XYZ file of C-alpha atoms in Angstrom:
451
model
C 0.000 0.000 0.000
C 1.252 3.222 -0.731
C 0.713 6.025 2.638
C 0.914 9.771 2.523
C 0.992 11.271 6.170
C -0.077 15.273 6.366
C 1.356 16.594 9.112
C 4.154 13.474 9.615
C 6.617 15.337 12.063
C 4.032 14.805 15.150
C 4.066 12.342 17.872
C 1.923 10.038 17.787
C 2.413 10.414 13.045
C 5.883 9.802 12.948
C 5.737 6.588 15.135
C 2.553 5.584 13.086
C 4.460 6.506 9.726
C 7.551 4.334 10.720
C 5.487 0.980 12.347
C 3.645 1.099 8.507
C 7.295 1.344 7.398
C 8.268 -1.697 9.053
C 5.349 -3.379 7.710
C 6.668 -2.954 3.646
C 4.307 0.286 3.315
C 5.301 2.779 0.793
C 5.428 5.977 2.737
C 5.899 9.758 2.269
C 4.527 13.049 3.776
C 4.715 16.124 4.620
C 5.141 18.809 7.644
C 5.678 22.852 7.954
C 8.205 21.954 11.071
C 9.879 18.651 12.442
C 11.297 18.727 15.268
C 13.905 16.138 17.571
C 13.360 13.018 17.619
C 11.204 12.819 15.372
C 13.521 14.261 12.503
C 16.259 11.765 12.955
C 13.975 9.111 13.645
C 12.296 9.989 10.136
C 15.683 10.297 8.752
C 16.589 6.535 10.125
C 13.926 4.852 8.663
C 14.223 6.872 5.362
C 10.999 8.551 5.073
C 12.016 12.381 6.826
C 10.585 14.492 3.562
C 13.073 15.938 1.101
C 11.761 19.837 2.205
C 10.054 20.952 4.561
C 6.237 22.696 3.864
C 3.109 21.123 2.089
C 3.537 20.230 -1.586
C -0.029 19.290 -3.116
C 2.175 17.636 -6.024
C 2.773 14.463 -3.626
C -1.143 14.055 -3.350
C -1.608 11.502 -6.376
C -4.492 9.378 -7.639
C -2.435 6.044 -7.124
C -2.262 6.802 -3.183
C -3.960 4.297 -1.005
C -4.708 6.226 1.903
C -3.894 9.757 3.036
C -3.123 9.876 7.029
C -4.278 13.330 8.414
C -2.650 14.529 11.278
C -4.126 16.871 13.906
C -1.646 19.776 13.378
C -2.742 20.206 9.610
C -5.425 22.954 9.024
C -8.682 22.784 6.918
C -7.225 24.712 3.982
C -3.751 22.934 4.099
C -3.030 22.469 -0.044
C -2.170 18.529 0.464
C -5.427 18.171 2.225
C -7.609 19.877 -0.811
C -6.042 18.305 -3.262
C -6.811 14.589 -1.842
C -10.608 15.745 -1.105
C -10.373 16.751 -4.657
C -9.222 13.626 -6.162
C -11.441 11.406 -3.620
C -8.634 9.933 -1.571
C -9.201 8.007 1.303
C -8.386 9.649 4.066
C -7.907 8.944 7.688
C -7.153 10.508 10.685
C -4.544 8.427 12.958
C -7.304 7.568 15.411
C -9.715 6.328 12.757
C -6.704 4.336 11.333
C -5.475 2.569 13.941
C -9.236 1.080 14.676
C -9.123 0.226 11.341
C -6.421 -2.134 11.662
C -7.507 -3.145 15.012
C -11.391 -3.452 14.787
C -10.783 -7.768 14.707
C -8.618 -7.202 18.055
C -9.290 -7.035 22.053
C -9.052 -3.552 22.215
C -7.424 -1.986 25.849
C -7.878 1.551 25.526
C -6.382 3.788 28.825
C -8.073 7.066 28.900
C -8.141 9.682 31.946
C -6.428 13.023 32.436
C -3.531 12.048 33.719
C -1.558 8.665 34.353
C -2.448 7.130 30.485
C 1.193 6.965 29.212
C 2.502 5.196 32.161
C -1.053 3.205 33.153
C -0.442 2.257 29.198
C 3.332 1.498 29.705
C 2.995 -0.807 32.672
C 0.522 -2.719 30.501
C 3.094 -3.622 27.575
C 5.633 -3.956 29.774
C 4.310 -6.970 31.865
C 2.907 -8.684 27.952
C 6.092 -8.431 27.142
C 7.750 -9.501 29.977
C 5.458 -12.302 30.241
C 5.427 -13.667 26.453
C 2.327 -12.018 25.404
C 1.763 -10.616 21.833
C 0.207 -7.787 20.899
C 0.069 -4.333 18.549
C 0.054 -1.374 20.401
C 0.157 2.494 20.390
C 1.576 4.771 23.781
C 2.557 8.041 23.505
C 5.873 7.983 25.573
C 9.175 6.377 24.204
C 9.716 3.268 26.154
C 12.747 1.142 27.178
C 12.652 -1.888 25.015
C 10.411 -1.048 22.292
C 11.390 0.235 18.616
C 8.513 2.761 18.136
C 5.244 4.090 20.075
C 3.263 1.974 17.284
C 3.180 -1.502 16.466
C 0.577 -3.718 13.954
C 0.872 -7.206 13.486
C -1.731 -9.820 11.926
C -0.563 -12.368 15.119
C -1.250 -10.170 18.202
C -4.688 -10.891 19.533
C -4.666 -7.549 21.215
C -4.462 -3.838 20.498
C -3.372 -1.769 23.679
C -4.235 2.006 23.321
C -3.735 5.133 24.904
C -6.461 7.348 24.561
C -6.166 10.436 24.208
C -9.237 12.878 24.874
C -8.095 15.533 22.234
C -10.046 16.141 19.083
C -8.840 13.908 16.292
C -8.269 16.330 13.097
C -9.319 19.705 11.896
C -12.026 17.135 9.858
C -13.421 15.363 12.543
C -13.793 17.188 15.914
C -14.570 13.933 17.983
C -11.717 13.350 21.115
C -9.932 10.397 19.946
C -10.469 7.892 22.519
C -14.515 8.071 20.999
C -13.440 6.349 17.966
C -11.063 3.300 19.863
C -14.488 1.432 21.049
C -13.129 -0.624 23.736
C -13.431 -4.448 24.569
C -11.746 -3.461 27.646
C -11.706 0.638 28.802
C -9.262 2.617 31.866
C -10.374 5.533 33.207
C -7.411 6.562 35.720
C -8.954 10.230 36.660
C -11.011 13.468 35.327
C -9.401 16.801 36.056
C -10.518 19.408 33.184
C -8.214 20.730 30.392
C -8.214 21.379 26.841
C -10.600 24.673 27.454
C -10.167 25.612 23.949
C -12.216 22.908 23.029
C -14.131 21.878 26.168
C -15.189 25.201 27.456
C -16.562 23.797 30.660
C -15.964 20.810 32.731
C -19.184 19.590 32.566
C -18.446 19.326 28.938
C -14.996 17.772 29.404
C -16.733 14.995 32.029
C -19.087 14.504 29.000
C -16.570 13.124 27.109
C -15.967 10.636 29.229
C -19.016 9.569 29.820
C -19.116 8.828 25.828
C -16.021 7.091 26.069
C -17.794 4.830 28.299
C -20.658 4.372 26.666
C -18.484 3.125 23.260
C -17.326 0.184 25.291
C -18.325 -2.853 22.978
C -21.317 -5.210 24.963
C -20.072 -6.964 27.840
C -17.303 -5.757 28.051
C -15.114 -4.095 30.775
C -14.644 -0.604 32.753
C -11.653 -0.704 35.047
C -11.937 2.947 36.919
C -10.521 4.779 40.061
C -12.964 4.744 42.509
C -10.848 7.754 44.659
C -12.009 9.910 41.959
C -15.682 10.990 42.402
C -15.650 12.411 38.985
C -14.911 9.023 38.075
C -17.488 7.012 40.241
C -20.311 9.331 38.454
C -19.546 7.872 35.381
C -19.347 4.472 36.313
C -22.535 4.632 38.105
C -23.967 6.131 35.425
C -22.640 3.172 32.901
C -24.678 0.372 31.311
C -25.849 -2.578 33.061
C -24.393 -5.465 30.784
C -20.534 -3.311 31.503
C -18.320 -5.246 33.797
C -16.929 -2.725 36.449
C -14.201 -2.883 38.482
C -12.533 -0.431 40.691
C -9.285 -0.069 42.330
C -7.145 2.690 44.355
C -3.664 2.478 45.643
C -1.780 -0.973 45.837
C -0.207 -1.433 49.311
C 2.822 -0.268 49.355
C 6.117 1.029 51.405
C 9.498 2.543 51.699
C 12.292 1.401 53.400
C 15.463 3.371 53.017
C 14.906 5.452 50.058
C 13.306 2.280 47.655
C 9.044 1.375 47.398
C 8.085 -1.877 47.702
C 4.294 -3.120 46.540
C 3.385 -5.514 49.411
C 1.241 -8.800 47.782
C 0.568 -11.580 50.048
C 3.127 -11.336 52.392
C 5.799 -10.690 49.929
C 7.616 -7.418 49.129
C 8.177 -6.325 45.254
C 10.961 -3.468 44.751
C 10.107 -1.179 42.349
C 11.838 1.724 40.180
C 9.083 4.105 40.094
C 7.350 6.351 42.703
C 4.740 8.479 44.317
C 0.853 7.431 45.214
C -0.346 8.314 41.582
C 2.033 5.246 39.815
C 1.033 3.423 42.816
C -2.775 4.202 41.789
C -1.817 3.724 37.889
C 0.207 -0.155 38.553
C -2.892 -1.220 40.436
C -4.776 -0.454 37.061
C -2.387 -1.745 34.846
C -2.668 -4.990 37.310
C -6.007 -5.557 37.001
C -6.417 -5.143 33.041
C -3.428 -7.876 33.101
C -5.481 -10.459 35.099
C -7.738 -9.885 32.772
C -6.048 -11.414 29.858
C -4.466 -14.113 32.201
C -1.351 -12.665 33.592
C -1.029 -13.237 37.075
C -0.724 -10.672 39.618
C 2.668 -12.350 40.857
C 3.831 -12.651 37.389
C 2.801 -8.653 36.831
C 4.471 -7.802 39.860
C 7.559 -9.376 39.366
C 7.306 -7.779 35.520
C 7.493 -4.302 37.410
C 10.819 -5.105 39.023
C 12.285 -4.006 35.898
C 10.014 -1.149 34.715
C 11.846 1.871 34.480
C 8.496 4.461 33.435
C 8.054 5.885 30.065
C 10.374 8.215 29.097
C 9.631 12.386 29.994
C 7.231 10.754 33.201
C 9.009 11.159 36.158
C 12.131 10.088 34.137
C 15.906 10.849 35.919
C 18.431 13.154 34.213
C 21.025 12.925 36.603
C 22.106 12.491 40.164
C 24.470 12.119 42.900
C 24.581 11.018 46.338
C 22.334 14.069 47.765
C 21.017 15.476 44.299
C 18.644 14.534 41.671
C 17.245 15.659 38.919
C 14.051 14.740 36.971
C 12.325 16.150 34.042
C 8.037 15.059 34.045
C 5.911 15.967 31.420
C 3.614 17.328 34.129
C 1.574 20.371 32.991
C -2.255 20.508 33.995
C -2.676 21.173 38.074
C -3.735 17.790 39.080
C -0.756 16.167 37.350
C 1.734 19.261 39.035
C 0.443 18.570 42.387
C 0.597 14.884 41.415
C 4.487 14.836 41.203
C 5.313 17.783 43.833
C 3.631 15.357 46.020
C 5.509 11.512 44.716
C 8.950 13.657 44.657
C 8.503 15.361 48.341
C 7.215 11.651 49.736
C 10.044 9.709 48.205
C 12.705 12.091 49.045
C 11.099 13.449 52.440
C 14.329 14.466 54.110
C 15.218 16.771 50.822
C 14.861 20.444 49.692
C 12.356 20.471 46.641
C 13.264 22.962 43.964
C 9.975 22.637 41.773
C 10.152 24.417 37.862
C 7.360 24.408 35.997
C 6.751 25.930 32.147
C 3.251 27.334 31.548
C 3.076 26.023 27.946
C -0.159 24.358 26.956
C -3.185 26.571 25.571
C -5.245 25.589 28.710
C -2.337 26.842 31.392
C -1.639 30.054 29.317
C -5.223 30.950 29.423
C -6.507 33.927 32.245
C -9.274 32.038 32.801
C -8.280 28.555 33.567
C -4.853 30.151 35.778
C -6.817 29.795 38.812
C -7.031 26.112 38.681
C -3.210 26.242 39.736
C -4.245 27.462 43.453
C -1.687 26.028 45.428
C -0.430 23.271 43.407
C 2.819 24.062 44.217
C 2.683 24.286 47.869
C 4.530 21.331 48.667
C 7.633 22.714 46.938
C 10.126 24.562 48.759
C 11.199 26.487 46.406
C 8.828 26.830 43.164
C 9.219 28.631 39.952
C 6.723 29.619 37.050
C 8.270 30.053 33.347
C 6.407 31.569 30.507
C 7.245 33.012 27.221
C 5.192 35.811 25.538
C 5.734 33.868 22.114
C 3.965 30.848 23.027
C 0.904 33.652 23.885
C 1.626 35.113 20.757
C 1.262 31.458 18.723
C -1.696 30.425 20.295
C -3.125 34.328 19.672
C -3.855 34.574 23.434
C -4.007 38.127 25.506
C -0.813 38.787 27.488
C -0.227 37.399 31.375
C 1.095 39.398 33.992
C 3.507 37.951 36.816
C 1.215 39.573 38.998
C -2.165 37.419 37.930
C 0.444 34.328 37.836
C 1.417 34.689 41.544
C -2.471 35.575 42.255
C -3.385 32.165 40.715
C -0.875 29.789 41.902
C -1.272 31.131 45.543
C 2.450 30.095 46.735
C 4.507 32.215 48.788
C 7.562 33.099 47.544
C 6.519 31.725 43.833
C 9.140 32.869 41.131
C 7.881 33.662 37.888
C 10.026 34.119 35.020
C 9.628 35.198 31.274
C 13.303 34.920 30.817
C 14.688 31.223 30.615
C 18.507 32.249 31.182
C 17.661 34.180 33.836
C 15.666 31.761 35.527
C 18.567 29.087 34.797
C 20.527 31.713 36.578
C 18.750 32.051 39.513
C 18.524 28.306 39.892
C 22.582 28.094 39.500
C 22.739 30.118 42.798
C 21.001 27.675 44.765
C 23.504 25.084 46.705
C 23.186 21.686 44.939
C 23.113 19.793 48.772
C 20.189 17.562 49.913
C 17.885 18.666 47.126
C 15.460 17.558 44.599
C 15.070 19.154 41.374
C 11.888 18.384 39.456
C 11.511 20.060 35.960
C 7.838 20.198 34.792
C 6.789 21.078 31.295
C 4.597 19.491 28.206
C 7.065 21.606 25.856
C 10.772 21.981 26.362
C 11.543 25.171 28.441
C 11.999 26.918 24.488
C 14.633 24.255 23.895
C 16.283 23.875 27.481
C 19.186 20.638 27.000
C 18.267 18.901 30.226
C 21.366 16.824 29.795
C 23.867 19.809 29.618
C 21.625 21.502 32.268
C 21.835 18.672 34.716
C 25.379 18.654 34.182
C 26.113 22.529 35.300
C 24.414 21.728 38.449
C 26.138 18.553 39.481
């Protein structure tokens, strides 16, 4: 089959691109910007386009199937040229249930937690000798790409993502995933550009729910009332089962998941991947992995990469990067850092990057999510307003918002790199938080000045 991707530098495209790659696909496409890793990962597999910008000359009546990727608009040239010629096209969403609609479909949706609930999952199948195609949205330790199809695997393991699909079909993505087996890990609103209100981001969920194929399963949080509602609210031939926190406890700086008298060591940390394991459990019993088997499996999970993940350390510092960005997932990993490393300063940094956290009138959701920090910083830059043609913030309605005494706001990165030199690198903890890249911060180099 011959595959043109619009919009190919993105996540979730480029790792969809290369698994159709690997399958003897013919592939091309196209971006306006492509950006590390995806560039060189393109460039490996031999399908990073000749130029970048949109060429409607690639768009040709013997393509198979056009892929359309989130970040390409409604008048994009490739994209008016296939409607015109009456190309199939696709969004990634759509395509992946196409070549999973025969499959036992686990989809892991929730506002925070998927990647790693997700990760868990394929980590204990694979540990364990069990096939199956997948998508994640996280780079993980033993796996070639984020996307995998097979004709063998009897399953299809998802992440499901709640944002809309493309600038054709305004659906959240997870809708279109119909689940034999469906994760909700927790509701805390975002996205306002698109759900204005949370009512109308909870709806979504609800939806999600009600897509899960008869008889099959909802495994949900049940510390999250937002959560409960829904399952309550689900049909009656739906399977449900809860969970919360696995029992758990530290003994000189390392966790251990207590099961039936015996202790399992584990690399990763805090009360939310406790919460997220316990779910990734559970959907394993339910395609016959034991819970000894998936708990000796998570002896050697090392979390999905940007979640949490470790830059650098020493004997009384470290340093961790977490894709942590929406309050509930800030407060989330203040919280997992401060409890694991209880006898340590916390210097918290987080970017305000996404769409939702740059706008006035979602700011206030941030009230006090940063408390548990000792020191906490703020980092914006007046392009990223610019780009997503919001109004301007002041420092002064960022320190209103977050409620944190001595909160640091910066609009200059250097400086705020700076600042955070000056601070003695002695019995401390520093967490960098940020869906972007702190405008192109090396977190390698960075860790390196301070140790």
């Amino acid at each position: 089959m011959r595959v043109h991707f619009i919009a190919i530098g993105g996540s979730a495209m480029h790792n969809l691109a290369i698994a159709l790659r690997l399958k003897g696909y013919e592939v091309s496409g196209s971006d306006d910007e492509i950006f590390s890793p995806a560039k060189e990962r393109l460039e490996k597999y031999g399908i990073l386009p000749k130029e970048i910008g949109w060429d409607e000359r690639k768009i040709t009546r013997d393509l198979d199937a056009i892929i359309l990727g989130m970040h390409a608009k409604e008048d994009n040239p490739e994209l008016l040229r296939a409607k015109e010629l009456g190309l199939k096209i696709y969004s990634y969403p759509e395509f992946l249930y196409e070549m999973s609609k025969e499959k036992i479909r686990i989809v892991v949706g929730g506002s925070h937690g998927k990647t790693t609930t997700t990760a868990m999952i394929l980590h204990a199948m694979q540990t364990n000798n069990v096939e199956t195609d997948y998508m994640v949205g996280a780079l993980l330790e033993g796996f070639e790409v984020m996307v995998k199809f097979s004709k063998e695997a009897k399953y299809m393991v998802l992440e499901g993502d709640e944002y809309l699909t493309s600038t054709l079909d305004k659906r959240p993505k997870f809708h279109l995933y119909k689940p034999n087996i469906a994760i909700i890990t927790g509701i805390a609103w975002d996205h306002i550009n698109v759900f204005p209100t949370f009512e109308n981001y909870c709806e979504q969920f609800q939806i999600f729910v009600d897509k899960i194929e008869k008889n099959g399963t909802l495994i949900y949080c049940k510390e999250d009332k937002e959560v409960c509602k829904i399952a309550d609210n689900s049909r009656k031939d739906i399977r449900k089962l809860p969970y919360s926190t696995l029992s758990y406890k530290i003994e000189n700086g390392n966790t251990y998941i207590l099961h039936k008298e015996k202790k399992y060591s584990i690399g990763v940390f805090g009360k939310h991947n406790l919460m997220n394991m316990n779910a990734a459990m559970i959907v394993c019993q339910e395609i016959g992995i034991s819970n000894e088997s998936f708990l000796s499996s998570m002896q050697s999970f090392k979390g999905a990469s940007n979640r949490l993940q470790l830059i650098k350390k020493n004997d009384t510092v470290s340093i961790f990067k977490d894709f942590a960005h929406s309050p509930s997932k800030l407060k989330a990993t203040i919280e997992a850092v401060k409890d694991w490393f209880e006898n340590r300063k916390l210097l918290a940094c987080m970017e305000l990057h996404t769409f939702s956290s740059l706008s006035k009138e979602f700011l206030q959701q941030y009230k006090q999510s940063m408390n548990k920090a000792d020191v906490a910083m703020v980092y914006y830059n007046h392009h990223a307003l610019e780009l997503k043609r919001l109004p301007n913030l002041n420092k002064e309605e960022i320190y209103k918002a977050f409620d944190k005494k001595d909160l640091k706001v910066y609009t200059d990165k250097n400086k705020m790199i700076e600042d955070i030199k000056q601070i003695e690198m002695k019995n401390i903890c520093v967490l960098m938080m940020s869906s972007g890249n702190f405008d192109g911060l090396d977190f390698e180099n960075f860790a390196n000045s301070l140790i």
